[in-house]
Short mmCIF file of C-alpha atoms and ligand atoms in Angstrom, two decimals:
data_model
loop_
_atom_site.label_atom_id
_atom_site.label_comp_id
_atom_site.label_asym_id
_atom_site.label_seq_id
_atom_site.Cartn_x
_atom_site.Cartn_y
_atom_site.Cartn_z
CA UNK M 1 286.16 -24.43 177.05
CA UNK M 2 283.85 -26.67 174.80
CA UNK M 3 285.18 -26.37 171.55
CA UNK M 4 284.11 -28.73 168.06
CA UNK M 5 285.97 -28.82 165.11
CA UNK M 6 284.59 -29.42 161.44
CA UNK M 7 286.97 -31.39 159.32
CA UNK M 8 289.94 -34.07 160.84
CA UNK M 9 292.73 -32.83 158.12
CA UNK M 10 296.27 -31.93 158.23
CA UNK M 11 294.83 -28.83 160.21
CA UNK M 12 291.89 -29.83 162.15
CA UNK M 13 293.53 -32.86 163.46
CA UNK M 14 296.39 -31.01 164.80
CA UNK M 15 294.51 -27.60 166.10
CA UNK M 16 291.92 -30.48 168.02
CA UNK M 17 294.75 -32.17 169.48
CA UNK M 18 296.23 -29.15 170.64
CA UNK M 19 293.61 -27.47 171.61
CA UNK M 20 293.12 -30.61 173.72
CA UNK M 21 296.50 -30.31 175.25
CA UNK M 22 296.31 -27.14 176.69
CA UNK M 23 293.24 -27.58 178.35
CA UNK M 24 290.02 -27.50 176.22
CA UNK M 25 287.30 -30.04 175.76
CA UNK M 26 287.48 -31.08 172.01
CA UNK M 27 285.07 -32.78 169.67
CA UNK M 28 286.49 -33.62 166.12
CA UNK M 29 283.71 -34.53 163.13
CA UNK M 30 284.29 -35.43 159.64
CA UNK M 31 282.02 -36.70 156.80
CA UNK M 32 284.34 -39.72 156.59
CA UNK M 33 283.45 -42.17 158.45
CA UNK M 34 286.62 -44.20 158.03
CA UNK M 35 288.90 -41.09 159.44
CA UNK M 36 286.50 -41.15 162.66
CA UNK M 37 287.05 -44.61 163.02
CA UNK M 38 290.98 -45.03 163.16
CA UNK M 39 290.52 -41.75 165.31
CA UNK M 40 288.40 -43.43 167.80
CA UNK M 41 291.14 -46.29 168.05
CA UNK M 42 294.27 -43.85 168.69
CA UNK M 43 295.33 -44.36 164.69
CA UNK M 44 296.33 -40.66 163.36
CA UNK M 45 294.81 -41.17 159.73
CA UNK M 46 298.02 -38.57 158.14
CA UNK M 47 301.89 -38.86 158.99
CA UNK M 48 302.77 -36.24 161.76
CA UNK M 49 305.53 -36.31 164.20
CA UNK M 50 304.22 -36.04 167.72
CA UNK M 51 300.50 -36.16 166.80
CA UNK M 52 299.58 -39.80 167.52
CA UNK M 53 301.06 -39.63 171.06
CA UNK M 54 299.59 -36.18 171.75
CA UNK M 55 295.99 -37.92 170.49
CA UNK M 56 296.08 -40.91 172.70
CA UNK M 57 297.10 -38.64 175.51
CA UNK M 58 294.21 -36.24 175.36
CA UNK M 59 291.72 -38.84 174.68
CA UNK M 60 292.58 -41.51 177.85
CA UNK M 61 292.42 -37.91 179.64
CA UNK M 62 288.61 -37.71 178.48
CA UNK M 63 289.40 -34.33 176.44
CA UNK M 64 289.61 -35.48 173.05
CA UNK M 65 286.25 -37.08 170.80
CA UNK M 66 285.90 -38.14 167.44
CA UNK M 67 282.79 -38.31 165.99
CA UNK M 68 280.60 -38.08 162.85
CA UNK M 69 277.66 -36.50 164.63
CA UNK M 70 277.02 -32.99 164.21
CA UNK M 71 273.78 -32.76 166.37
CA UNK M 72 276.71 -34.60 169.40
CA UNK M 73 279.73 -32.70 168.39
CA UNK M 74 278.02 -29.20 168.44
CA UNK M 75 276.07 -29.89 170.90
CA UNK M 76 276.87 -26.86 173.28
CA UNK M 77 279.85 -25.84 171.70
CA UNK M 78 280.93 -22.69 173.30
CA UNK M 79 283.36 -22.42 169.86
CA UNK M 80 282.88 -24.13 166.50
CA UNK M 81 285.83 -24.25 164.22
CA UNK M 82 285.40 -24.95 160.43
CA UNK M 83 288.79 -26.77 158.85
CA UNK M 84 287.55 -28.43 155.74
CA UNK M 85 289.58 -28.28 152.79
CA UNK M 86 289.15 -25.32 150.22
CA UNK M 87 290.99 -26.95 147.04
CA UNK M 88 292.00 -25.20 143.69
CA UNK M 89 288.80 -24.98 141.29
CA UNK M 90 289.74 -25.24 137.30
CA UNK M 91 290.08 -21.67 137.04
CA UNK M 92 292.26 -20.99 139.89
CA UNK M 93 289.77 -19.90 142.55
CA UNK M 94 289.67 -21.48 146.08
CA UNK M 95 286.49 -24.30 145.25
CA UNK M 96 284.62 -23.35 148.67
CA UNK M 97 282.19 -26.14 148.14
CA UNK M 98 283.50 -28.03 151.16
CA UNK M 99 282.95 -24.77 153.55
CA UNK M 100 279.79 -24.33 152.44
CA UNK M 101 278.31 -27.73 152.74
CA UNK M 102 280.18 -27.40 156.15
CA UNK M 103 278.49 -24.53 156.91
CA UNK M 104 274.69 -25.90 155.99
CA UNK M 105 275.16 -28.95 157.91
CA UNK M 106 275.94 -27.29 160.87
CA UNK M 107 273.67 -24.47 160.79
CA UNK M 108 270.51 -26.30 162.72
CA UNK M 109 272.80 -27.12 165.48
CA UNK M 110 273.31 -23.66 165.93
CA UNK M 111 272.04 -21.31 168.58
CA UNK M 112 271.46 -17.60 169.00
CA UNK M 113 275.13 -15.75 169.28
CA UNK M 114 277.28 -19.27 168.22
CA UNK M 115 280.65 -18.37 167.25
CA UNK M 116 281.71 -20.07 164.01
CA UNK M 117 285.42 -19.71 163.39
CA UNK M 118 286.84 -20.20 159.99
CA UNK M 119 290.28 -21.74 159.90
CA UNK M 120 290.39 -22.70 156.58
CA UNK M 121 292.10 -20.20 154.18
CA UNK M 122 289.68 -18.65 152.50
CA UNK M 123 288.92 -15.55 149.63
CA UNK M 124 288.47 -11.99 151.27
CA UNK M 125 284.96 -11.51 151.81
CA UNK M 126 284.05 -15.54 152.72
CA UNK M 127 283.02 -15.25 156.03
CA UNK M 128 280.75 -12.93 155.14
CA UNK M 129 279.38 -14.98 152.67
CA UNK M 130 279.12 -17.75 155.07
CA UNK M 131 277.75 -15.69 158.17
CA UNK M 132 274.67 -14.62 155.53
CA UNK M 133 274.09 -18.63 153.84
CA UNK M 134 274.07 -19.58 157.41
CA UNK M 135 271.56 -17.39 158.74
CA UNK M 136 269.53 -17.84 155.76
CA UNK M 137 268.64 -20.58 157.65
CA UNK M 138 268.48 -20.18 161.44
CA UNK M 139 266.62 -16.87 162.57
CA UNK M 140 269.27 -15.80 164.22
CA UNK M 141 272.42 -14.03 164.59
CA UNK M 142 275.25 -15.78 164.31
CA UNK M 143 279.32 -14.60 165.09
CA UNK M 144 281.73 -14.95 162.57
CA UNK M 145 285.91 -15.23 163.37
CA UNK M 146 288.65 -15.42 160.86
CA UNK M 147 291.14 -17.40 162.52
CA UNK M 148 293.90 -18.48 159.25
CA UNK M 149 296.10 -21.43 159.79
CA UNK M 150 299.97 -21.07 159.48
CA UNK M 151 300.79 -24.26 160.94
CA UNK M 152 303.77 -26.11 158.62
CA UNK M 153 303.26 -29.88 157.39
CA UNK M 154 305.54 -32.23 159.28
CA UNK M 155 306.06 -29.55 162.25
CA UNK M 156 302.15 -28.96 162.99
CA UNK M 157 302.08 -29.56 166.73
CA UNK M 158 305.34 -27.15 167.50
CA UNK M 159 303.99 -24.59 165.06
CA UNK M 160 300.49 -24.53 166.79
CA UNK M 161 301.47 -25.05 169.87
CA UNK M 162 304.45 -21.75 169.41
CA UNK M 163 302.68 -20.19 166.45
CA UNK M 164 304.90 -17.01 165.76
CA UNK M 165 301.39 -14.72 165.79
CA UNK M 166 297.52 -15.70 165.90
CA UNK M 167 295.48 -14.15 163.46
CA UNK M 168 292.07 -12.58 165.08
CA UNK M 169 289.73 -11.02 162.33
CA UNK M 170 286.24 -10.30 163.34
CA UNK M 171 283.30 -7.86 163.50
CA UNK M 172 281.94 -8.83 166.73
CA UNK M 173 284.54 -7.73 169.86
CA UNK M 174 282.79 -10.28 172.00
CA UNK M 175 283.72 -13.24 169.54
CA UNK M 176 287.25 -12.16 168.79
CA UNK M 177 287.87 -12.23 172.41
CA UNK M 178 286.89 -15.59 173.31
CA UNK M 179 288.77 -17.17 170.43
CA UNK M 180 291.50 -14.78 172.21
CA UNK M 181 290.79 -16.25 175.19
CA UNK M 182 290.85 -20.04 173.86
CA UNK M 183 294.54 -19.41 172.86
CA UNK M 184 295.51 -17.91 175.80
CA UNK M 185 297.48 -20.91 177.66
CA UNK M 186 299.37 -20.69 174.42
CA UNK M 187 301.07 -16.97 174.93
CA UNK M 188 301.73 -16.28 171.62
CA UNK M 189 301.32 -12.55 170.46
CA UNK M 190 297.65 -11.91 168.81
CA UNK M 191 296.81 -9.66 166.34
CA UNK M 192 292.75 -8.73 166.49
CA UNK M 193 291.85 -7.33 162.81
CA UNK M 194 288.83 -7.52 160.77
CA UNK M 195 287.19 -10.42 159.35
CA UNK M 196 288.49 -9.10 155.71
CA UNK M 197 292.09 -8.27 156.84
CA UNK M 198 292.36 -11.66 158.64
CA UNK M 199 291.48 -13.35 155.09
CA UNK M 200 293.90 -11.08 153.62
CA UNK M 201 297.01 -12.15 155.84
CA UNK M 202 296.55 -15.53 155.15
CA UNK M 203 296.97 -15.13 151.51
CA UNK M 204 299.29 -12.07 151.31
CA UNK M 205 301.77 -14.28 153.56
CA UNK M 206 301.44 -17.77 151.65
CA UNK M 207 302.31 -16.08 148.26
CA UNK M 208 305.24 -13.77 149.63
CA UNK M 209 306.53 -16.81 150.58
CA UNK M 210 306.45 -18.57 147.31
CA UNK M 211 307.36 -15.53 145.59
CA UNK M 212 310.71 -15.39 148.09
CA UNK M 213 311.13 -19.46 147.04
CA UNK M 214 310.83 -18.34 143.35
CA UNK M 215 313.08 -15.32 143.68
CA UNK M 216 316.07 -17.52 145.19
CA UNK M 217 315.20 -20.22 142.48
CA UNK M 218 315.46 -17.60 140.28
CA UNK M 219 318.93 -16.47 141.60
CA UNK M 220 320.10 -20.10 141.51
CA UNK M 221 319.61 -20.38 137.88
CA UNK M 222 321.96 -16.82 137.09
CA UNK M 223 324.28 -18.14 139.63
CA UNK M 224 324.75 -21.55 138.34
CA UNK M 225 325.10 -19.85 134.79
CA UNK M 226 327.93 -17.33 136.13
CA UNK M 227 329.68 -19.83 138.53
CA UNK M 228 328.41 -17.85 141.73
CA UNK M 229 327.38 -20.27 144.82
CA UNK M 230 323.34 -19.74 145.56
CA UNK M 231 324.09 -20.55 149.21
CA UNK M 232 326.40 -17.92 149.70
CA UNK M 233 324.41 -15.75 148.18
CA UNK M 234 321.23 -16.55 149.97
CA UNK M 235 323.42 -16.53 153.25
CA UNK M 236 324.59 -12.96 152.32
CA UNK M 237 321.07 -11.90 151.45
CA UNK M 238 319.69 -13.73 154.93
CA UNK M 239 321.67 -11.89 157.37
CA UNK M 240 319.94 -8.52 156.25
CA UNK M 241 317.31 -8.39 158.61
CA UNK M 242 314.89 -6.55 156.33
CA UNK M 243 315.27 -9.96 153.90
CA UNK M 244 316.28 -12.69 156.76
CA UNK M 245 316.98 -16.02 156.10
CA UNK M 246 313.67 -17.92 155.70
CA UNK M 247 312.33 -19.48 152.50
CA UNK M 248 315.79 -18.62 150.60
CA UNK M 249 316.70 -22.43 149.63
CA UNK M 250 317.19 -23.09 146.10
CA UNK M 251 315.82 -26.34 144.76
CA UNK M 252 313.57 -27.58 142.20
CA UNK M 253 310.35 -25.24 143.55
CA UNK M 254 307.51 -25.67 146.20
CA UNK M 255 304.77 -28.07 146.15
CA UNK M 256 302.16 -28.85 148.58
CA UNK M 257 298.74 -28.27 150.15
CA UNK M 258 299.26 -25.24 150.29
CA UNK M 259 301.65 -22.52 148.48
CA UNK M 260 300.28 -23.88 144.77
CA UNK M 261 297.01 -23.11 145.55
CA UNK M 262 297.07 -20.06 147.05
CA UNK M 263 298.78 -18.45 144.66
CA UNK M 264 296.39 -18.82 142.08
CA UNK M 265 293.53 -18.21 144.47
CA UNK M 266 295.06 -14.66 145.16
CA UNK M 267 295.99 -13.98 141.29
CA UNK M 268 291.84 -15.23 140.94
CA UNK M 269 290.58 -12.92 143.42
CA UNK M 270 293.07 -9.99 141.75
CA UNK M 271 291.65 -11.19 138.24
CA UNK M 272 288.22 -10.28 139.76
CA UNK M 273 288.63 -6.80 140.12
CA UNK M 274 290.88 -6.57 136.61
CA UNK M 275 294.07 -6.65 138.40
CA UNK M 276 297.46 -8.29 136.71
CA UNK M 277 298.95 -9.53 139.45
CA UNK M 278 302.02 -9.87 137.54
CA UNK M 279 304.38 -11.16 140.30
CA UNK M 280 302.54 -13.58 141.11
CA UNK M 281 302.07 -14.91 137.59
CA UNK M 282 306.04 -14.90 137.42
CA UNK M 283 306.00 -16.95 140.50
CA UNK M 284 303.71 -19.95 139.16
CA UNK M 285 305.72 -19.48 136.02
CA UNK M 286 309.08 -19.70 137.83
CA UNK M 287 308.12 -22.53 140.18
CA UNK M 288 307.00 -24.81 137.10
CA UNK M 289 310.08 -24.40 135.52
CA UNK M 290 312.28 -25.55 138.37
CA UNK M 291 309.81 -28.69 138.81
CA UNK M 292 311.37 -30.29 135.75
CA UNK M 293 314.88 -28.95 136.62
CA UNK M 294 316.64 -32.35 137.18
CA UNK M 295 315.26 -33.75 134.22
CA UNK M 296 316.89 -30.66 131.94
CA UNK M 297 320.00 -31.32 133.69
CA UNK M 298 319.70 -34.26 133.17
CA UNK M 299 318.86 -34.73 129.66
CA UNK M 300 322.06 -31.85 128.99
CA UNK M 301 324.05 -34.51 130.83
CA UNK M 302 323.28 -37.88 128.87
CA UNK M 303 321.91 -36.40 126.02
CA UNK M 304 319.18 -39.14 125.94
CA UNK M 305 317.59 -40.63 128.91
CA UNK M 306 315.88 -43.33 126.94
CA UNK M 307 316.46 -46.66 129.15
CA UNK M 308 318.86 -45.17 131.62
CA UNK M 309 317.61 -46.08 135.38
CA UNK M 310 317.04 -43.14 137.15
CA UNK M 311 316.16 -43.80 141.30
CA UNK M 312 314.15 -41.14 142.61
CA UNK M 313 315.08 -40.38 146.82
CA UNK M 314 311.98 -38.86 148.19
CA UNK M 315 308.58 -38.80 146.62
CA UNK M 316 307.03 -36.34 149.45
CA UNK M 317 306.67 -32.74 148.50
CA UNK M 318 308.92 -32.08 151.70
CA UNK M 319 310.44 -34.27 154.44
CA UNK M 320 308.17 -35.38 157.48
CA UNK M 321 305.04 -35.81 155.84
CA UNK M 322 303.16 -38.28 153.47
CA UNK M 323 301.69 -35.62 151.79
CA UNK M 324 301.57 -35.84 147.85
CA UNK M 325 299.61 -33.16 147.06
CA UNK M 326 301.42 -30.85 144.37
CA UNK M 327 304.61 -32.32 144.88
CA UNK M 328 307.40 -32.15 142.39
CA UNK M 329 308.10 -35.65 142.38
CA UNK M 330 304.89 -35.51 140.37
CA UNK M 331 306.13 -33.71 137.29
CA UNK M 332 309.21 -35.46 137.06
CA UNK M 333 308.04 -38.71 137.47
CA UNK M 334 305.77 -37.73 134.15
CA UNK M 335 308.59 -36.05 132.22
CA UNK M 336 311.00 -38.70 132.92
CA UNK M 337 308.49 -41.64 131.91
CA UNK M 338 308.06 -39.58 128.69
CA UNK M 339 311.78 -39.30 127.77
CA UNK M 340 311.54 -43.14 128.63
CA UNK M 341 313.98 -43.49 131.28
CA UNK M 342 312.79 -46.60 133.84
CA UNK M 343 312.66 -44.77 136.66
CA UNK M 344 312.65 -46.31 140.65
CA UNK M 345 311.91 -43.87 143.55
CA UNK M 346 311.91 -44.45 147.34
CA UNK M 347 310.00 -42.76 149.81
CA UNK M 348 310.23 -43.33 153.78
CA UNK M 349 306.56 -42.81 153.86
CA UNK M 350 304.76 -41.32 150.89
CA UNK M 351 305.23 -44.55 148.68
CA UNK M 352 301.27 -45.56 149.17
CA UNK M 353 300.14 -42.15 148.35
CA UNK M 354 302.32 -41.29 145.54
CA UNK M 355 301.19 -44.98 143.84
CA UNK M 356 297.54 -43.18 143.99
CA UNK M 357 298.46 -40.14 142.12
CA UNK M 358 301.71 -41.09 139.79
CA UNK M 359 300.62 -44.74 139.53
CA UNK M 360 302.54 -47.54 137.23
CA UNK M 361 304.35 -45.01 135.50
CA UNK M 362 307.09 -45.44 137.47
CA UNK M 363 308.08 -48.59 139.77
CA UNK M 364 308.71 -48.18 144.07
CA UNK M 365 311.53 -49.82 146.19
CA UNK M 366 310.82 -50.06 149.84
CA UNK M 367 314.64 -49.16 150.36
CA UNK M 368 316.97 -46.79 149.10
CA UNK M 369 319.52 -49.27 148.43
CA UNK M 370 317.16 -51.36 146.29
CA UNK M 371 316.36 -47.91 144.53
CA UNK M 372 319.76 -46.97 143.76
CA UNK M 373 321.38 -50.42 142.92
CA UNK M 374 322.50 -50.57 139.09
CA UNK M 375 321.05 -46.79 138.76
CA UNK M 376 322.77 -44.52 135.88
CA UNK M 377 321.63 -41.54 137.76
CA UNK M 378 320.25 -40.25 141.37
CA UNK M 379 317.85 -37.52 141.86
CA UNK M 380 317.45 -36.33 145.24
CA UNK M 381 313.44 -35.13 145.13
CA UNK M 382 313.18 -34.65 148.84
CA UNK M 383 315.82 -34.17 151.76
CA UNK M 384 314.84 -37.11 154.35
CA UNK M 385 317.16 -37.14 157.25
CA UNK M 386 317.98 -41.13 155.48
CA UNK M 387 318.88 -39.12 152.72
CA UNK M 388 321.14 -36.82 153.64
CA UNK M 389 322.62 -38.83 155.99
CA UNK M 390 323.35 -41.45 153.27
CA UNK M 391 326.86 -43.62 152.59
CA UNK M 392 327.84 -42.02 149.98
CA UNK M 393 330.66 -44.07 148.95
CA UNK M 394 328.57 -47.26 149.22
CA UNK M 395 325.81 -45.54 147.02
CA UNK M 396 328.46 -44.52 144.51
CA UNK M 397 329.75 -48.09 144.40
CA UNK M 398 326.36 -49.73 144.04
CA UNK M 399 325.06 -47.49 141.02
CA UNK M 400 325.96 -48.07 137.60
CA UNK M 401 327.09 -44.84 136.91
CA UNK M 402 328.05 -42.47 139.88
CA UNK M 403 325.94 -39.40 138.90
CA UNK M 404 323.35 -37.35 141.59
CA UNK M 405 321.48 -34.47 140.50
CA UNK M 406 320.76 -32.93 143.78
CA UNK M 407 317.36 -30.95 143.89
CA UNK M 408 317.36 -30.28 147.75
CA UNK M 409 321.23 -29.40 147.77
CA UNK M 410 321.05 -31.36 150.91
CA UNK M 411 324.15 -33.60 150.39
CA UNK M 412 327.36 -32.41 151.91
CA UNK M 413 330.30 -31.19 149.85
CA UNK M 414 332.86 -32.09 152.13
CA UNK M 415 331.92 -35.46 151.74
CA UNK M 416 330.92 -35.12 147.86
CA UNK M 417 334.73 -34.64 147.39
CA UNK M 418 336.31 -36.79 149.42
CA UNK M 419 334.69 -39.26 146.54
CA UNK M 420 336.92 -40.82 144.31
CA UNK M 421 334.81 -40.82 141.58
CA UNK M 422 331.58 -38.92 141.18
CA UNK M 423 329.16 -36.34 139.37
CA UNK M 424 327.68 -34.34 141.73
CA UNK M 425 324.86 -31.60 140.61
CA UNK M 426 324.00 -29.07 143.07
CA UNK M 427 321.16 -26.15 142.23
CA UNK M 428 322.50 -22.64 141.86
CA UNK M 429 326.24 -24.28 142.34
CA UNK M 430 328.88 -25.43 140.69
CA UNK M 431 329.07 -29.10 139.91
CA UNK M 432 331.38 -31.16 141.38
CA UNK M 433 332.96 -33.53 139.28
CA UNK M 434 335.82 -36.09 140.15
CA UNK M 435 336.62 -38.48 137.31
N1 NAD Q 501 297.74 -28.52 155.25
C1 NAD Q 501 298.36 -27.44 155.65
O1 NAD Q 501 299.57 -27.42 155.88
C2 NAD Q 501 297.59 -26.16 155.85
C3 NAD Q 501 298.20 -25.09 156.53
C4 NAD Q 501 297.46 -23.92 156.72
C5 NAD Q 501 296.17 -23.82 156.23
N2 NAD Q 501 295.61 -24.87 155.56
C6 NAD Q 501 294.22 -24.74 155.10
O2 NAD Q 501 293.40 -25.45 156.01
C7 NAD Q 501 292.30 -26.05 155.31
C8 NAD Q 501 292.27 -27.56 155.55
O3 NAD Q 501 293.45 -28.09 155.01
P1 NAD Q 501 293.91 -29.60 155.30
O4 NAD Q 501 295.24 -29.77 154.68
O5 NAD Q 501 293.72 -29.88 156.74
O6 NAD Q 501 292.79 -30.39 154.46
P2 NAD Q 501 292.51 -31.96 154.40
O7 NAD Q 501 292.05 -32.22 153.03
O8 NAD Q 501 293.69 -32.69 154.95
O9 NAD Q 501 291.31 -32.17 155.45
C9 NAD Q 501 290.02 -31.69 155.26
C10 NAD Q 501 289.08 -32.59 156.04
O10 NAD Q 501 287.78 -32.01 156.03
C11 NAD Q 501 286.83 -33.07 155.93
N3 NAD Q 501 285.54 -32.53 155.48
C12 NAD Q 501 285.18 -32.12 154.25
N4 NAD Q 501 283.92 -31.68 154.26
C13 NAD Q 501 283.46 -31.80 155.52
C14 NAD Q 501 282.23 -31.51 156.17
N5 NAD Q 501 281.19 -31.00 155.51
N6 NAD Q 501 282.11 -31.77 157.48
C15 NAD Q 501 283.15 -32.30 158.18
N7 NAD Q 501 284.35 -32.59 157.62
C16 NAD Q 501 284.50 -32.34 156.30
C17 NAD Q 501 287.48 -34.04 154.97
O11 NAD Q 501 286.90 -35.32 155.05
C18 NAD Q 501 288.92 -34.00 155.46
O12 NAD Q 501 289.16 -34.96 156.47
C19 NAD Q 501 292.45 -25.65 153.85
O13 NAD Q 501 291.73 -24.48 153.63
C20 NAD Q 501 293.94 -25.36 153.74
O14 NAD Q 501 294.23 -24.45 152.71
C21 NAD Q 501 296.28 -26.05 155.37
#
């Protein structure tokens, strides 16, 4: 099939390349011209494993095109997928502004019976918001599909390419069943719903998810108050099929694209109706306190962290991706420049994008060993394979003091205690000192 897609992002990118892979004829557009650019040389513009050598593939195979023209990339489209960002607005809400300036650029290029999918994740109701601005300006009827994203940051390609379940939501049979038939050489289980429901499932499953993070970080914090283990207990709790093991990590809260902002786009859309969406509201509320859980260690540990050096491992708001958006490097970076500790963080690839949003407060080593060197304290922010697999006795000898608050619990006891000395600080564990 001929299919274009609006918007080269985290998720257009990677549902163009693979929709590429499997067969189709693609044509990627975005407003930035730059993006199209390093495209149109083979240079993936975000960090992805496996999505710069899938891109060069599909494009020296002729199925792959970047461009910024609408009026070439919709040009007889049999599909047109929208993936432009929806970011939080200052009152919570999803800001559709994006979408909708999507929408009114590509509405001359349009025909009778197009089918306009809408990947983004978007408020209940949107696409039929969108199907009406859009034919408030062609004559025409145009198709609408709700087609939610679930792909993972830093796993995009496997998750699109074996999504667990593709979302279908439309009012037009016709339309639902060509996307179907677009994902087809993917076999992966479909579920066709309405256009409403569709919208629904994206945002019912993003915040279940935080809400399961916040529940375990919850847990954590009782269990690390009564001596329990939270990774026994989250094991116990995992092998119950009617909880199962995903999203049951304790650590210092979820960041991201993603689970922030759809929380608060859900409790917005509840708000409209006059609906207290109260566990969601304990989920934001949970999740910001575990954000700044390192630093309240340790400030209980030193007392005062005025002038201590504290080196920061990971600045990404998760492992295999330079994504900063949301991430809880962010807030501690902040609190601990406020307490007035001198703080040094390494990332393996997030460094250039966290200068842009943290900035001077805080200084960046292009190694871990530089980071570390002569620190009073380690905070592990995110678990990078370097990370976890790090020397730990080397570390230990290089810092000034041997103290790790671990935030990911991603550090091996076994090895923690084969240490001669150390202070090791797990979440929802029991420390592990050896003086
Ligand atoms: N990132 C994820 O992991 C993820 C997962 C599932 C769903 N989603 C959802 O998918 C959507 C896109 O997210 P993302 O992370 O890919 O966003 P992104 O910010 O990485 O990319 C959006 C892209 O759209 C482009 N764009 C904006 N307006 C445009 C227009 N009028 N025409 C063409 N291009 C335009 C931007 O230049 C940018 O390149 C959001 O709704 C997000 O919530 C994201």
């Amino acid at each position: 099939m001929k299919i274009a897609v609006l918007g080269t992002g985290y998720v257009g990118l990677s549902t163009g390349v693979c929709l590429s892979e499997i067969g189709h004829h693609v044509t990627c557009m975005d407003i930035n011209e730059q993006k199209i650019q390093q495209l149109n040389q083979g240079i993936s513009p975000i960090y992805e494993p496996g999505l710069e050598e899938l891109l060069s593939l599909n494009m020296n195979a002729g199925r792959l095109n970047f461009t910024t023209s609408l009026s070439t990339g919709i040009a007889g489209a049999e599909i047109i997928i929208i993936a432009v960002g929806t970011p939080q607005a200052d009152n919570g809400a999803a800001d559709l502004t994006y979408l909708e300036q999507a929408a009114e650029d590509l509405a001359p290029y349009l025909v009778q019976g197009s089918i306009v999918v809408i990947k983004s994740t978007v408020p209940v109701g949107t696409n039929d918001r969108i199907k009406k601005l859009i034919e408030s300006q062609t004559n025409f009827e145009i198709h609408m599909v709700s087609n939610p994203e679930f792909l993972r940051q830093g796993s995009a390609i496997s998750d699109t390419l074996k999504a667990d379940r593709i979302i279908i939501g439309s009012e037009n049979k016709d339309a639902a069943e060509k996307v179907k038939a677009m994902y087809l050489p993917l076999n992966v289980p479909v579920i066709l719903t309405s256009t409403k429901s569709a919208e629904m499932i994206k945002y019912a499953s993003n915040a279940f998810l935080a809400m399961k993070i916040s529940y375990i970080n919850e847990i954590a914090n009782l269990c690390e108050a009564f001596g329990a283990d939270v990774e026994d207990v989250a094991k116990g709790m995992g092998m119950d099929k009617r909880i199962g093991e995903a999203f049951l990590k304790a650590g210092i809260g979820y960041g991201g694209s993603c689970f922030p902002k759809d929380v608060k786009a859900l409790l917005h859309t509840a708000s409209q109706i006059g609906l207290n969406f109260w566990l969601l509201k304990e989920t934001i509320a949970i999740n910001e306190f575990q954000r700044e859980l390192l630093v309240k260690k340790a400030v209980k540990r030193f007392g005062d962290l005025q002038g201590l050096k504290i080196a920061m491992l990971g600045l990404a708001f998760k492992p295999e991706t330079d994504d900063m958006r949301e991430a809880p490097s962010i807030k501690l970076a902040e609190a601990l420049s406020k307490l007035g500790a001198d703080t040094i963080a390494y990332d393996p690839v997030a460094t250039e994008n966290a200068k842009k949003v943290i900035g001077e407060t805080i200084k960046y080593a292009n190694s871990i060993d530089k980071a570390i060197s002569d620190a009073d304290a380690v905070f592990i922010v995110t678990e990078w394979e370097t990370v976890k697999q790090i020397n730990l006795p080397d570390m230990l000898h290089k810092m000034k003091q041997p103290i790790i608050f671990d935030g990911r619990n991603c550090l091996s006891e076994e090895n923690i205690k084969t240490c001669k000395k150390v202070e090791y600080y797990p979440v929802g564990k029991p420390a592990i000192i050896i003086v």
